[in-house]
GROMACS .gro file of N, CA and C in nm:
model
  228
    1MET      N    1  12.966  12.036  12.740
    1MET     CA    2  12.957  11.906  12.730
    1MET      C    3  12.822  11.876  12.669
    2LEU      N    4  12.723  11.955  12.733
    2LEU     CA    5  12.586  11.957  12.716
    2LEU      C    6  12.549  11.981  12.581
    3SER      N    7  12.595  12.105  12.541
    3SER     CA    8  12.564  12.118  12.377
    3SER      C    9  12.632  11.981  12.303
    4SER      N   10  12.732  11.956  12.299
    4SER     CA   11  12.791  11.871  12.216
    4SER      C   12  12.693  11.733  12.235
    5LEU      N   13  12.662  11.671  12.349
    5LEU     CA   14  12.579  11.596  12.343
    5LEU      C   15  12.430  11.615  12.253
    6GLY      N   16  12.374  11.733  12.277
    6GLY     CA   17  12.251  11.760  12.203
    6GLY      C   18  12.288  11.770  12.059
    7VAL      N   19  12.394  11.833  11.985
    7VAL     CA   20  12.437  11.801  11.859
    7VAL      C   21  12.433  11.662  11.824
    8VAL      N   22  12.493  11.574  11.901
    8VAL     CA   23  12.498  11.433  11.846
    8VAL      C   24  12.364  11.361  11.857
    9HIS      N   25  12.280  11.417  11.956
    9HIS     CA   26  12.126  11.392  11.953
    9HIS      C   27  12.076  11.429  11.851
   10THR      N   28  12.079  11.538  11.805
   10THR     CA   29  11.986  11.617  11.688
   10THR      C   30  12.050  11.563  11.579
   11THR      N   31  12.169  11.490  11.539
   11THR     CA   32  12.223  11.437  11.435
   11THR      C   33  12.188  11.335  11.378
   12GLN      N   34  12.184  11.225  11.509
   12GLN     CA   35  12.110  11.097  11.507
   12GLN      C   36  11.987  11.093  11.450
   13GLN      N   37  11.903  11.189  11.512
   13GLN     CA   38  11.782  11.235  11.475
   13GLN      C   39  11.713  11.271  11.350
   14SER      N   40  11.802  11.320  11.327
   14SER     CA   41  11.815  11.379  11.153
   14SER      C   42  11.845  11.280  11.092
   15ARG      N   43  11.910  11.184  11.111
   15ARG     CA   44  11.969  11.059  11.004
   15ARG      C   45  11.859  10.973  11.004
   16ALA      N   46  11.770  10.924  11.132
   16ALA     CA   47  11.688  10.849  11.115
   16ALA      C   48  11.565  10.896  11.051
   17LEU      N   49  11.508  11.044  11.059
   17LEU     CA   50  11.422  11.079  10.992
   17LEU      C   51  11.429  11.086  10.847
   18THR      N   52  11.559  11.110  10.807
   18THR     CA   53  11.611  11.110  10.678
   18THR      C   54  11.565  10.969  10.595
   19ALA      N   55  11.581  10.878  10.693
   19ALA     CA   56  11.596  10.745  10.677
   19ALA      C   57  11.442  10.730  10.625
   20GLN      N   58  11.354  10.744  10.740
   20GLN     CA   59  11.222  10.739  10.733
   20GLN      C   60  11.145  10.813  10.596
   21LEU      N   61  11.183  10.912  10.561
   21LEU     CA   62  11.147  10.988  10.478
   21LEU      C   63  11.170  10.938  10.324
   22GLU      N   64  11.302  10.874  10.306
   22GLU     CA   65  11.341  10.806  10.190
   22GLU      C   66  11.260  10.675  10.185
   23GLN      N   67  11.236  10.570  10.282
   23GLN     CA   68  11.154  10.478  10.257
   23GLN      C   69  10.997  10.517  10.249
   24ALA      N   70  10.944  10.620  10.282
   24ALA     CA   71  10.801  10.667  10.278
   24ALA      C   72  10.794  10.708  10.089
   25GLN      N   73  10.918  10.768  10.056
   25GLN     CA   74  10.959  10.802   9.907
   25GLN      C   75  10.942  10.704   9.843
   26ARG      N   76  10.999  10.596   9.884
   26ARG     CA   77  11.033  10.451   9.783
   26ARG      C   78  10.859  10.390   9.767
   27TYR      N   79  10.792  10.403   9.881
   27TYR     CA   80  10.677  10.337   9.903
   27TYR      C   81  10.563  10.402   9.814
   28ARG      N   82  10.609  10.560   9.805
   28ARG     CA   83  10.478  10.648   9.729
   28ARG      C   84  10.523  10.628   9.587
   29ASP      N   85  10.672  10.591   9.536
   29ASP     CA   86  10.680  10.568   9.394
   29ASP      C   87  10.616  10.424   9.354
   30GLU      N   88  10.628  10.318   9.466
   30GLU     CA   89  10.553  10.180   9.441
   30GLU      C   90  10.423  10.210   9.415
   31LEU      N   91  10.350  10.274   9.496
   31LEU     CA   92  10.192  10.306   9.476
   31LEU      C   93  10.148  10.356   9.350
   32ARG      N   94  10.268  10.479   9.308
   32ARG     CA   95  10.219  10.539   9.194
   32ARG      C   96  10.222  10.427   9.061
   33TYR      N   97  10.363  10.339   9.108
   33TYR     CA   98  10.375  10.264   8.960
   33TYR      C   99  10.245  10.165   8.961
   34GLU      N  100  10.180  10.123   9.101
   34GLU     CA  101  10.046  10.048   9.079
   34GLU      C  102   9.967  10.097   9.025
   35GLN      N  103   9.928  10.210   9.080
   35GLN     CA  104   9.818  10.313   9.026
   35GLN      C  105   9.819  10.317   8.871
   36GLU      N  106   9.952  10.343   8.802
   36GLU     CA  107   9.958  10.370   8.662
   36GLU      C  108   9.903  10.239   8.592
   37ARG      N  109   9.940  10.148   8.651
   37ARG     CA  110   9.944   9.975   8.586
   37ARG      C  111   9.795   9.955   8.606
   38LEU      N  112   9.737   9.971   8.700
   38LEU     CA  113   9.582   9.955   8.723
   38LEU      C  114   9.511  10.021   8.647
   39LEU      N  115   9.550  10.158   8.620
   39LEU     CA  116   9.454  10.258   8.522
   39LEU      C  117   9.479  10.204   8.355
   40LEU      N  118   9.611  10.161   8.341
   40LEU     CA  119   9.579  10.099   8.208
   40LEU      C  120   9.536   9.953   8.200
   41GLU      N  121   9.515   9.898   8.312
   41GLU     CA  122   9.455   9.756   8.295
   41GLU      C  123   9.280   9.806   8.278
   42ARG      N  124   9.250   9.901   8.341
   42ARG     CA  125   9.113   9.937   8.360
   42ARG      C  126   9.075   9.991   8.248
   43GLY      N  127   9.160  10.062   8.189
   43GLY     CA  128   9.139  10.140   8.025
   43GLY      C  129   9.116  10.009   7.921
   44ALA      N  130   9.207   9.904   7.912
   44ALA     CA  131   9.215   9.796   7.845
   44ALA      C  132   9.066   9.733   7.858
   45TRP      N  133   9.015   9.705   7.982
   45TRP     CA  134   8.907   9.620   8.002
   45TRP      C  135   8.774   9.700   7.978
   46SER      N  136   8.773   9.828   7.982
   46SER     CA  137   8.661   9.907   7.962
   46SER      C  138   8.651   9.927   7.832
   47ALA      N  139   8.757   9.933   7.760
   47ALA     CA  140   8.766   9.952   7.618
   47ALA      C  141   8.696   9.797   7.527
   48TYR      N  142   8.728   9.680   7.585
   48TYR     CA  143   8.705   9.581   7.514
   48TYR      C  144   8.542   9.555   7.585
   49SER      N  145   8.477   9.577   7.670
   49SER     CA  146   8.357   9.559   7.741
   49SER      C  147   8.282   9.686   7.654
   50ARG      N  148   8.330   9.784   7.597
   50ARG     CA  149   8.251   9.907   7.540
   50ARG      C  150   8.242   9.841   7.389
   51ILE      N  151   8.341   9.762   7.358
   51ILE     CA  152   8.315   9.746   7.196
   51ILE      C  153   8.231   9.627   7.202
   52GLU      N  154   8.221   9.519   7.286
   52GLU     CA  155   8.127   9.446   7.287
   52GLU      C  156   7.987   9.465   7.309
   53GLN      N  157   7.940   9.568   7.409
   53GLN     CA  158   7.841   9.650   7.412
   53GLN      C  159   7.788   9.712   7.298
   54VAL      N  160   7.890   9.759   7.217
   54VAL     CA  161   7.834   9.827   7.097
   54VAL      C  162   7.772   9.724   7.001
   55ALA      N  163   7.886   9.613   6.973
   55ALA     CA  164   7.837   9.512   6.884
   55ALA      C  165   7.725   9.470   6.931
   56ARG      N  166   7.683   9.442   7.043
   56ARG     CA  167   7.565   9.382   7.079
   56ARG      C  168   7.425   9.457   7.029
   57GLU      N  169   7.464   9.571   7.095
   57GLU     CA  170   7.324   9.677   7.104
   57GLU      C  171   7.312   9.729   6.958
   58ARG      N  172   7.410   9.784   6.892
   58ARG     CA  173   7.393   9.875   6.793
   58ARG      C  174   7.407   9.789   6.660
   59LEU      N  175   7.492   9.666   6.655
   59LEU     CA  176   7.500   9.616   6.520
   59LEU      C  177   7.424   9.471   6.556
   60ASP      N  178   7.374   9.445   6.661
   60ASP     CA  179   7.303   9.322   6.686
   60ASP      C  180   7.383   9.197   6.625
   61MET      N  181   7.509   9.213   6.698
   61MET     CA  182   7.597   9.114   6.672
   61MET      C  183   7.600   9.001   6.790
   62ARG      N  184   7.661   8.888   6.792
   62ARG     CA  185   7.644   8.806   6.894
   62ARG      C  186   7.750   8.731   6.844
   63ALA      N  187   7.800   8.630   6.963
   63ALA     CA  188   7.886   8.490   6.956
   63ALA      C  189   7.843   8.383   6.876
   64PRO      N  190   7.943   8.342   6.780
   64PRO     CA  191   7.847   8.206   6.699
   64PRO      C  192   7.824   8.099   6.768
   65THR      N  193   7.732   8.017   6.713
   65THR     CA  194   7.698   7.908   6.791
   65THR      C  195   7.828   7.792   6.739
   66PRO      N  196   7.837   7.683   6.796
   66PRO     CA  197   7.914   7.593   6.770
   66PRO      C  198   7.902   7.539   6.639
   67GLY      N  199   7.748   7.536   6.578
   67GLY     CA  200   7.743   7.502   6.453
   67GLY      C  201   7.740   7.577   6.339
   68GLU      N  202   7.784   7.720   6.360
   68GLU     CA  203   7.811   7.813   6.293
   68GLU      C  204   7.934   7.873   6.292
   69ARG      N  205   8.039   7.800   6.375
   69ARG     CA  206   8.198   7.806   6.347
   69ARG      C  207   8.257   7.729   6.230
   70ILE      N  208   8.358   7.798   6.147
   70ILE     CA  209   8.397   7.718   6.056
   70ILE      C  210   8.534   7.737   6.089
   71LEU      N  211   8.618   7.616   6.093
   71LEU     CA  212   8.775   7.597   6.077
   71LEU      C  213   8.832   7.645   5.961
   72VAL      N  214   8.971   7.712   5.969
   72VAL     CA  215   9.013   7.742   5.829
   72VAL      C  216   9.152   7.674   5.883
   73ARG      N  217   9.213   7.597   5.789
   73ARG     CA  218   9.317   7.567   5.805
   73ARG      C  219   9.439   7.654   5.747
   74SER      N  220   9.549   7.674   5.789
   74SER     CA  221   9.638   7.761   5.725
   74SER      C  222   9.711   7.675   5.638
   75GLY      N  223   9.769   7.761   5.519
   75GLY     CA  224   9.842   7.684   5.413
   75GLY      C  225  10.001   7.666   5.444
   76ARG      N  226  10.048   7.710   5.562
   76ARG     CA  227  10.163   7.683   5.610
   76ARG      C  228  10.210   7.564   5.653
   0.00000   0.00000   0.00000
């Protein structure tokens, strides 16, 4: 009788721990996805800021003033 109660308890504990493990693995996968998304976003922003920096420093470029802007209409 005692050993059968031990088996039932152990089985129940194993199921609970398996459920916790699966939940932790899902959370880990969500965090990995978020990390990849953030790394891509950081790469995009750093590339843009690097281009802007090179344009300003090496090529002496700047944004045009409103008086220097020319609007071109599309022929469509």
